[in-house]
Amino acid sequence: MRNKLMAGIILFLLIGVGLYSVFDSPEEVEKIDLPQVKMATSMDEVKQYYYKQVPALKRAEESSLVEEINKTYELPGVQAEVTIDQAWYNGQTIFLFYHRDVASIGKASTNNNEEKPVPQLYTQTANDQSFKIRHNNQSLTPFLTGSDIKSKHGIQLGDQFYSIMPLRIGSTPIEGKELHINGSPMINVNGKEEKVDISVSFKAQPDIIESMKIDQTFTYNDFKIVLDSIDFGTYGTKLFVTINHPSSHPPKNIHVSATTKQGENIKFSDWLIENTETQELRNDYIITGVQAVQSLPKEVEFTLETVSFEGEKSLTFKMDTTRLPDHLAEKDTYEEQPEELIKVIDQAEVSLASLRFDSEFLNINLMNQPISDIETPYRTLSFRMNPDVIHQDDVESRAHITASTASDPNTTIIYNGTETHFKDGKEKLHLGIPSHRIEKEDYVKISLNNLPFTIVFNETRSVKVHP
């Protein structure tokens, strides 16, 4: 009798376990079939993904600048939701952090007709007007592009997909003001494009800045460059520099890179901006970095790469235009890559790199590269010219370009920009001349006047920064 009772109890337990496994075991969640979407095992991994996507987000969280939103919106036609978790404004962009159910994610055809999941919120066109932002009764239209939002693929944790929706609203900070966001981004629900209407309000918190001393001096003849200090902000990074120079050679631009011990990189590469608070007392400038750091460093490697100045040297050369075909059909082109050395000037080899001739323009590319086996620091020619003065040939002290032919002393020439390769010091100057201006001409003479020059340092120093 006792054995029958025990057998009955065991049978009951086995049946109970079997029923539990059938009805209560959780369904296995499949990974979203996109190589860009990684699978997280914890919320900490989701946070690490966010930190890689949004500069200074970790510092912003530690300073309580990121606001909790936690607003949930039901998706049309399905028992699924999308939740706006948090919002942060970094001086230029509003970041909305959100998650949605993986089960409701649909697929759509790509350009090659291959169906792929579309997990993220997105806009339909580059000039989408579905978002409106208001502050102090003023309306702002964020700068949206489909690629901005579609490129933020996100990360999966269990049955939830986490991602970021960036809304760029310009470069003038609006800190300390309440932002009201209304928009209708698109969302793919089980293969159908649907709109989800969202409404979010939060405060644009001010920038949190930590200023650190650098005090590093670099010299070359009569030129002295001092990296004074650096501002680590949650909105961005600023480098403060003093440049002492001969009065006839004011500085134009600078290139500095910085790497923290945590492996975060910052590039300072721009035209110099005068520090209006101190410029009357000393030659002080501000350079804005394109990156903000996640954590404040104690030690930074600074590399002063180059500093460019206005110069006085000029270069004139004749190019034989009889090498060009006499007649070209509307869609025909003629190209050459002669790589002809024109002149060695200011420790730089200037050459005619390539030509492209069609019915509309003769496009000329000049190459400038430092001579080989030269020790740093050194001075060399630069093609980097400020576009707003490039054509002002009446300003004799400024860099400008002129062209002439045998019959026309003022041939039109167009500056199409400078391409710089910082690793090897090469620069390409892109010029254009209307084809009809050199028709039946034997040559065109091009003058590059008052060319700027660059002092190449490429010197790295490890600095322990301190307040």
PDB file of N, CA and C in Angstrom, residues 321-322 325-327 405-407 435-443:
ATOM      1  N   THR A 321      48.536  74.381 -73.240  1.00  0.00           N
ATOM      2  CA  THR A 321      47.156  73.928 -73.502  1.00  0.00           C
ATOM      3  C   THR A 321      47.003  73.288 -74.870  1.00  0.00           C
ATOM      4  N   THR A 322      48.090  73.273 -75.660  1.00  0.00           N
ATOM      5  CA  THR A 322      47.998  72.576 -76.949  1.00  0.00           C
ATOM      6  C   THR A 322      47.946  71.065 -76.745  1.00  0.00           C
ATOM      7  N   PRO A 325      42.736  68.325 -76.437  1.00  0.00           N
ATOM      8  CA  PRO A 325      42.069  68.150 -77.743  1.00  0.00           C
ATOM      9  C   PRO A 325      41.349  69.424 -78.172  1.00  0.00           C
ATOM     10  N   ASP A 326      41.278  69.656 -79.470  1.00  0.00           N
ATOM     11  CA  ASP A 326      40.641  70.866 -80.002  1.00  0.00           C
ATOM     12  C   ASP A 326      39.139  70.859 -79.809  1.00  0.00           C
ATOM     13  N   HIS A 327      38.520  69.726 -80.005  1.00  0.00           N
ATOM     14  CA  HIS A 327      37.062  69.669 -79.923  1.00  0.00           C
ATOM     15  C   HIS A 327      36.646  68.444 -79.114  1.00  0.00           C
ATOM     16  N   THR A 405      46.033  84.290 -70.137  1.00  0.00           N
ATOM     17  CA  THR A 405      46.441  83.675 -71.398  1.00  0.00           C
ATOM     18  C   THR A 405      47.064  84.762 -72.263  1.00  0.00           C
ATOM     19  N   ALA A 406      47.503  84.409 -73.465  1.00  0.00           N
ATOM     20  CA  ALA A 406      48.129  85.403 -74.345  1.00  0.00           C
ATOM     21  C   ALA A 406      47.168  86.517 -74.704  1.00  0.00           C
ATOM     22  N   SER A 407      45.876  86.216 -74.788  1.00  0.00           N
ATOM     23  CA  SER A 407      44.897  87.232 -75.205  1.00  0.00           C
ATOM     24  C   SER A 407      44.050  87.768 -74.060  1.00  0.00           C
ATOM     25  N   SER A 435      36.179  76.140 -69.956  1.00  0.00           N
ATOM     26  CA  SER A 435      36.830  75.654 -71.183  1.00  0.00           C
ATOM     27  C   SER A 435      36.874  76.710 -72.281  1.00  0.00           C
ATOM     28  N   HIS A 436      35.825  77.515 -72.389  1.00  0.00           N
ATOM     29  CA  HIS A 436      35.798  78.496 -73.485  1.00  0.00           C
ATOM     30  C   HIS A 436      36.837  79.606 -73.301  1.00  0.00           C
ATOM     31  N   ARG A 437      37.356  79.776 -72.048  1.00  0.00           N
ATOM     32  CA  ARG A 437      38.335  80.836 -71.810  1.00  0.00           C
ATOM     33  C   ARG A 437      39.730  80.448 -72.318  1.00  0.00           C
ATOM     34  N   ILE A 438      39.969  79.172 -72.581  1.00  0.00           N
ATOM     35  CA  ILE A 438      41.283  78.755 -73.091  1.00  0.00           C
ATOM     36  C   ILE A 438      41.185  78.201 -74.515  1.00  0.00           C
ATOM     37  N   GLU A 439      40.017  78.363 -75.131  1.00  0.00           N
ATOM     38  CA  GLU A 439      39.845  77.891 -76.507  1.00  0.00           C
ATOM     39  C   GLU A 439      40.778  78.676 -77.440  1.00  0.00           C
ATOM     40  N   LYS A 440      41.518  77.965 -78.268  1.00  0.00           N
ATOM     41  CA  LYS A 440      42.467  78.534 -79.229  1.00  0.00           C
ATOM     42  C   LYS A 440      43.623  79.266 -78.560  1.00  0.00           C
ATOM     43  N   GLU A 441      43.867  78.963 -77.289  1.00  0.00           N
ATOM     44  CA  GLU A 441      45.024  79.544 -76.594  1.00  0.00           C
ATOM     45  C   GLU A 441      46.149  78.501 -76.539  1.00  0.00           C
ATOM     46  N   ASP A 442      47.411  78.975 -76.596  1.00  0.00           N
ATOM     47  CA  ASP A 442      48.556  78.064 -76.561  1.00  0.00           C
ATOM     48  C   ASP A 442      48.968  77.694 -75.134  1.00  0.00           C
ATOM     49  N   TYR A 443      48.600  78.555 -74.189  1.00  0.00           N
ATOM     50  CA  TYR A 443      48.997  78.282 -72.817  1.00  0.00           C
ATOM     51  C   TYR A 443      48.045  79.013 -71.869  1.00  0.00           C
TER      52      TYR A 443
END
